[in-house]
XYZ file of C-alpha atoms in Angstrom:
415
model
C -40.443 72.142 -2.310
C -39.001 71.465 1.119
C -40.701 68.066 1.139
C -39.192 67.170 -2.245
C -35.702 68.120 -1.076
C -36.185 65.994 2.046
C -37.118 62.948 -0.087
C -34.073 63.450 -2.308
C -31.882 63.658 0.762
C -33.321 60.358 2.081
C -32.667 58.643 -1.280
C -29.085 59.910 -1.292
C -28.619 58.472 2.182
C -29.864 55.040 1.024
C -27.533 54.892 -2.025
C -24.014 53.836 -0.924
C -21.204 56.114 -1.945
C -18.497 54.992 -4.404
C -16.012 55.183 -1.582
C -18.211 52.929 0.554
C -18.489 50.335 -2.196
C -14.718 50.420 -2.726
C -14.131 50.026 1.001
C -16.499 47.037 1.250
C -14.890 45.375 -1.776
C -11.415 45.831 -0.336
C -12.567 44.338 2.971
C -14.026 41.319 1.172
C -10.830 40.798 -0.833
C -8.729 41.054 2.318
C -10.955 38.489 4.030
C -10.682 36.063 1.106
C -6.902 36.443 1.021
C -6.713 35.775 4.755
C -8.820 32.616 4.355
C -6.600 31.458 1.477
C -3.422 32.036 3.489
C -4.803 30.121 6.488
C -5.923 27.241 4.244
C -2.506 27.090 2.546
C -0.710 27.005 5.898
C -3.064 24.284 7.140
C -2.559 22.119 4.038
C 1.211 22.601 4.203
C 1.299 21.664 7.885
C -0.928 18.645 7.236
C 1.369 17.438 4.445
C 4.438 18.012 6.615
C 2.838 16.041 9.451
C 1.869 13.278 7.036
C 5.401 13.159 5.605
C 6.882 13.075 9.105
C 4.506 10.274 10.098
C 5.187 8.147 7.020
C 8.963 8.455 7.294
C 9.588 8.281 11.040
C 7.171 5.608 12.257
C 9.178 2.883 13.966
C 12.282 4.026 12.121
C 14.716 1.863 14.101
C 14.901 -1.566 12.498
C 16.070 -3.955 15.174
C 19.863 -3.748 15.567
C 20.369 -0.896 13.136
C 21.384 2.492 14.518
C 18.541 4.740 15.626
C 20.007 7.411 13.346
C 19.504 5.097 10.371
C 15.986 5.890 9.178
C 15.577 3.564 6.224
C 12.178 5.013 5.338
C 13.304 8.612 4.679
C 15.339 9.057 1.540
C 15.187 9.460 -2.217
C 15.215 7.363 -5.376
C 18.542 7.303 -7.224
C 18.866 6.100 -10.809
C 21.308 3.179 -10.794
C 21.609 1.086 -13.947
C 24.798 -0.614 -12.751
C 23.541 -2.555 -9.751
C 19.813 -2.656 -10.571
C 17.586 -4.432 -11.310
C 18.351 -7.255 -8.897
C 17.015 -9.826 -11.405
C 15.733 -9.934 -14.972
C 11.998 -10.174 -15.577
C 12.268 -12.873 -18.240
C 14.685 -14.929 -16.120
C 12.341 -15.239 -13.137
C 10.816 -18.712 -13.376
C 7.646 -17.787 -11.519
C 6.993 -14.240 -12.761
C 3.312 -13.237 -12.786
C 1.822 -12.007 -16.066
C -0.032 -9.342 -14.101
C 3.315 -7.781 -13.156
C 5.485 -8.551 -16.218
C 5.293 -5.108 -17.798
C 8.203 -5.571 -20.199
C 6.736 -8.814 -21.533
C 3.441 -7.069 -22.263
C 4.896 -4.210 -24.231
C 6.274 -1.559 -21.924
C 9.215 0.054 -23.747
C 10.497 2.552 -21.171
C 12.354 0.374 -18.679
C 13.768 3.058 -16.394
C 11.342 1.918 -13.669
C 13.626 -1.111 -13.173
C 16.759 0.893 -12.380
C 15.852 3.026 -9.379
C 17.580 2.374 -6.056
C 16.191 3.570 -2.713
C 18.782 5.657 -0.892
C 18.088 6.564 2.770
C 19.400 10.008 3.732
C 21.692 8.993 6.588
C 22.746 5.441 5.801
C 22.654 2.714 3.160
C 20.033 0.050 2.718
C 21.736 -3.352 3.061
C 22.125 -4.939 -0.352
C 19.971 -7.986 -0.875
C 21.860 -11.282 -0.745
C 19.678 -14.215 -1.795
C 22.004 -16.881 -0.397
C 22.234 -15.150 2.978
C 18.447 -14.953 3.181
C 17.990 -18.605 2.241
C 20.469 -19.597 4.944
C 18.415 -17.587 7.414
C 15.291 -19.363 6.159
C 16.781 -22.850 6.339
C 14.135 -25.267 7.731
C 11.723 -22.333 8.126
C 8.552 -20.783 6.657
C 8.252 -17.204 5.452
C 4.569 -16.464 4.838
C 3.000 -13.366 3.291
C -0.649 -12.969 4.331
C -2.964 -10.437 2.738
C -4.201 -9.089 -0.578
C -2.860 -8.844 -4.135
C -0.274 -6.233 -3.126
C 1.190 -8.696 -0.646
C 1.115 -11.259 -3.450
C 2.961 -8.674 -5.574
C 5.630 -8.549 -2.862
C 5.690 -12.348 -2.561
C 6.328 -12.740 -6.319
C 9.133 -10.203 -5.949
C 10.735 -12.228 -3.145
C 10.465 -15.457 -5.141
C 12.161 -13.738 -8.093
C 14.875 -12.337 -5.819
C 15.949 -15.816 -4.653
C 15.060 -17.778 -7.796
C 18.328 -17.206 -9.649
C 20.562 -18.764 -6.967
C 18.592 -22.022 -6.823
C 19.097 -24.826 -9.338
C 15.913 -25.730 -11.302
C 15.910 -29.227 -9.798
C 15.961 -27.802 -6.260
C 12.911 -25.556 -6.357
C 9.185 -26.060 -6.734
C 5.899 -24.158 -6.736
C 2.681 -25.588 -5.357
C -0.758 -23.957 -5.356
C -3.539 -25.201 -3.110
C -6.558 -22.932 -2.961
C -5.699 -19.809 -1.000
C -2.076 -20.781 -0.394
C 0.855 -20.673 -2.822
C 4.109 -22.305 -1.729
C 7.532 -21.787 -3.257
C 10.039 -24.273 -1.869
C 13.829 -24.082 -1.896
C 14.376 -27.817 -1.499
C 18.076 -27.738 -0.642
C 17.355 -25.374 2.252
C 14.038 -26.991 3.228
C 12.714 -23.429 3.208
C 9.378 -22.158 1.930
C 8.295 -18.687 0.838
C 4.504 -18.677 0.821
C 1.549 -16.440 0.052
C -1.860 -16.848 1.666
C -4.824 -14.993 0.148
C -6.751 -13.187 2.888
C -7.425 -9.641 1.652
C -9.188 -8.443 4.797
C -7.292 -10.769 7.205
C -10.592 -11.745 8.830
C -13.244 -13.844 7.042
C -15.160 -12.238 4.186
C -17.131 -13.104 1.079
C -14.007 -12.127 -0.917
C -11.907 -15.015 0.394
C -11.971 -17.066 -2.791
C -8.515 -16.592 -4.393
C -10.012 -16.501 -7.905
C -13.653 -15.420 -7.668
C -13.563 -12.606 -5.137
C -15.013 -9.578 -6.891
C -18.427 -9.135 -5.307
C -20.718 -6.070 -5.472
C -21.646 -6.198 -1.783
C -18.602 -6.919 0.377
C -19.308 -8.577 3.741
C -16.886 -9.278 6.594
C -17.032 -11.327 9.768
C -14.871 -9.051 11.898
C -14.712 -11.528 14.781
C -13.707 -14.580 12.711
C -10.125 -15.345 11.647
C -9.455 -18.993 12.544
C -10.404 -20.236 9.049
C -7.384 -18.363 7.703
C -5.050 -18.361 10.662
C -4.799 -22.135 10.990
C -2.851 -22.179 7.708
C -0.033 -20.015 9.026
C 0.017 -20.726 12.755
C 3.467 -22.328 12.840
C 5.242 -19.954 10.409
C 8.620 -18.551 11.441
C 8.152 -15.204 9.691
C 4.729 -13.674 9.055
C 4.323 -10.635 6.810
C 0.839 -9.085 6.891
C -0.909 -6.376 4.943
C -4.488 -5.199 4.513
C -5.661 -1.871 3.149
C -6.735 -1.926 -0.493
C -9.945 -3.865 0.064
C -11.091 -1.534 2.855
C -11.208 1.566 0.666
C -14.896 2.434 0.975
C -17.070 4.523 3.261
C -18.520 1.578 5.117
C -18.553 -2.217 5.163
C -21.353 -4.655 5.869
C -20.529 -6.746 8.942
C -22.001 -10.195 9.556
C -22.456 -11.638 13.003
C -23.186 -15.219 12.079
C -21.983 -17.695 9.462
C -21.569 -17.587 5.687
C -22.883 -21.168 5.691
C -26.208 -19.949 7.151
C -26.337 -16.288 6.095
C -30.097 -16.001 6.618
C -29.623 -16.614 10.352
C -27.026 -13.870 10.773
C -27.228 -10.276 11.922
C -25.965 -7.638 9.489
C -24.929 -4.074 10.153
C -23.171 -1.452 8.035
C -20.172 -0.072 9.949
C -18.246 2.979 8.785
C -14.521 3.260 8.177
C -12.176 3.331 9.956
C -14.137 1.722 12.815
C -14.784 -1.544 10.950
C -11.090 -1.706 9.995
C -10.172 -1.312 13.656
C -12.580 -4.101 14.657
C -10.952 -6.493 12.188
C -7.410 -5.597 13.259
C -8.322 -6.092 16.909
C -9.514 -9.620 16.103
C -6.255 -10.241 14.237
C -4.214 -8.846 17.152
C -6.068 -10.965 19.716
C -5.393 -14.077 17.668
C -1.679 -13.259 17.486
C -1.486 -12.629 21.211
C -2.984 -16.007 22.036
C -1.554 -18.272 19.329
C 1.849 -16.978 18.231
C 4.944 -18.637 19.686
C 6.915 -15.557 20.744
C 10.142 -17.540 20.902
C 9.800 -18.654 17.305
C 7.671 -16.400 15.101
C 8.709 -12.931 13.944
C 5.893 -10.620 12.885
C 5.832 -7.829 10.296
C 3.150 -5.483 9.007
C 3.530 -3.667 5.684
C 2.143 -0.142 5.712
C -0.244 0.798 2.925
C 0.877 0.831 -0.681
C -0.339 4.083 -2.289
C -2.179 4.281 -5.605
C -1.608 6.888 -8.318
C -5.027 7.559 -9.800
C -4.974 11.384 -9.949
C -2.162 13.007 -11.935
C -3.092 16.504 -10.773
C -1.851 15.549 -7.302
C 1.753 15.477 -8.591
C 1.371 18.383 -11.020
C 0.023 16.432 -13.962
C -3.128 16.983 -15.992
C -6.422 16.652 -14.143
C -8.251 13.514 -15.222
C -5.061 11.615 -16.033
C -3.441 8.876 -13.911
C -0.257 6.780 -13.889
C -0.585 5.907 -17.578
C 2.495 7.099 -19.557
C 4.376 8.188 -16.401
C 8.088 7.420 -16.699
C 9.742 9.309 -13.821
C 9.320 9.313 -10.022
C 8.069 12.344 -8.107
C 11.154 14.304 -6.996
C 9.509 16.628 -4.456
C 10.568 15.407 -1.007
C 7.610 14.921 1.269
C 5.158 14.562 -1.616
C 1.863 13.192 -0.307
C -0.820 12.124 -2.754
C -4.265 10.909 -1.809
C -3.640 7.227 -2.528
C -3.119 6.368 1.141
C -5.166 7.027 4.279
C -3.495 8.511 7.387
C -6.626 7.716 9.430
C -6.351 4.019 8.681
C -2.600 3.981 9.260
C -3.147 5.532 12.680
C -5.495 2.618 13.441
C -2.665 0.192 12.620
C -0.310 2.274 14.745
C -2.700 2.091 17.700
C -3.330 -1.665 17.403
C 0.387 -2.470 17.104
C 1.100 -0.174 20.039
C -1.405 -2.038 22.210
C 0.168 -5.367 21.221
C 3.590 -4.070 22.192
C 2.376 -3.128 25.668
C 1.244 -6.754 26.024
C 4.666 -8.067 25.095
C 4.149 -8.892 21.422
C 6.178 -6.924 18.897
C 5.012 -6.522 15.299
C 7.627 -4.698 13.217
C 6.104 -2.069 10.933
C 7.803 -1.806 7.539
C 6.907 1.645 6.320
C 6.714 1.542 2.533
C 4.142 4.312 2.077
C 6.207 7.445 1.511
C 8.913 5.826 -0.601
C 6.258 4.179 -2.781
C 4.264 7.403 -3.105
C 7.124 8.913 -5.109
C 6.923 6.110 -7.688
C 4.069 7.142 -9.969
C 6.078 5.539 -12.796
C 6.191 2.049 -11.307
C 2.715 0.676 -12.062
C 1.744 -1.741 -14.853
C -0.897 0.645 -16.267
C -1.883 -1.133 -19.522
C 1.242 -3.326 -19.741
C -0.024 -6.561 -18.229
C -2.163 -9.579 -18.984
C -5.830 -8.637 -19.201
C -8.280 -11.200 -17.940
C -11.163 -9.597 -19.812
C -11.365 -8.499 -23.450
C -10.439 -4.851 -23.923
C -13.164 -2.929 -25.748
C -12.552 -0.539 -28.661
C -13.664 2.325 -26.441
C -11.030 1.391 -23.843
C -8.324 1.118 -26.495
C -9.072 4.704 -27.512
C -8.648 5.857 -23.903
C -5.939 3.692 -22.245
C -6.030 5.473 -18.882
C -9.506 4.044 -18.286
C -8.140 0.511 -17.967
C -4.736 1.314 -16.482
C -3.648 -0.503 -13.338
C -2.282 2.209 -11.045
C -2.451 -0.014 -7.953
C -0.059 -2.925 -8.452
C 3.629 -2.667 -9.355
C 5.795 -3.799 -12.269
C 8.560 -6.288 -11.509
C 11.441 -5.795 -11.213
C 10.486 -2.633 -9.386
C 9.223 -1.018 -6.202
C 8.274 -4.229 -4.273
C 11.903 -5.364 -4.549
C 12.765 -2.456 -2.245
C 9.990 -3.509 0.142
C 11.730 -6.874 0.312
C 15.125 -5.253 0.787
C 13.660 -3.572 3.870
C 12.213 -6.902 5.037
C 15.581 -8.539 4.367
C 17.297 -5.921 6.581
C 14.846 -6.787 9.348
C 15.204 -10.553 9.068
C 18.993 -10.523 8.977
C 19.129 -8.325 12.063
C 16.909 -10.656 14.090
């Protein structure tokens, strides 16, 4: 009997009491809450740091007051003074960007004005810019987003030039708009990664296995060596985990050495080659240099409070939350640009950063989505699900890139 009671006592000791279970559960809940609070604080601080970075980088534009941060502000609906031109009246409008022409009915995206918090963005004056460009070359160098901005600039000046005094010439990778009366050109050069790559063909550049020659840039650079204003960008085509690098020649690829290099290191290698070329070849008394920060995409609607799985398709309003930071831009890669430009500055060469990232991140409504020319036949399956073929990368015109050019205009006129 005593032995049986002893065994029962041992079993009772092994079974946890209700109070013990409750205590353990409460401890676990408290721990989970603490982890959630810490994670929330971390995310909030990260977003605040990202917002501060996007809006304060190089905020002083030349002669403008240091208190005038053109990159921090809000979008204001203004259907009196915007748009700065009409889509159908731009002689050289691109069908990829002509959203109204291809069926977009909500046109509010054309009427938003960027309003900095502490000052006003100088209003674009096409004649004043053309006078500044008299006998000069303004060249945009980069990918299709830089071409988007180039088309915007051409449209911005197009209306003040008589049809007999303007021309457009395409020659391979370079497109040249000429204002004949001013002997001024506004050009775009296709070089999506700045350095040489197997995506350099301006028409046939979609390849499954992207390869770059991170130490080779002369093939491109010789076309814009003597430009008076150079506007660079490169980001979109680097959006992958790693890139195959070729040490050798595309003419004799079998003799080359290949290595996969991760991001952002390979991006840094390419920008260093670009920076070294500028340092050696640019005439510092003549050429002014600009770098456009990354243009964000809007592929995930849940990032701005929309439905998970949706994107920019059917969006008609900007994000109104100040400091909103989606995931369509990479702070790591922007810090690489920051570092490379900083090194150039210490060596006496100034490249003006034009920070379009935060202001563009608000504009989830500004993309073509399905309202553009399609180069491939749209399938029945795609027609049933429009978001699957929506372009949430480029921008409708008139629209967001016009503001990028207003910022560039402010820089050029202050030089």
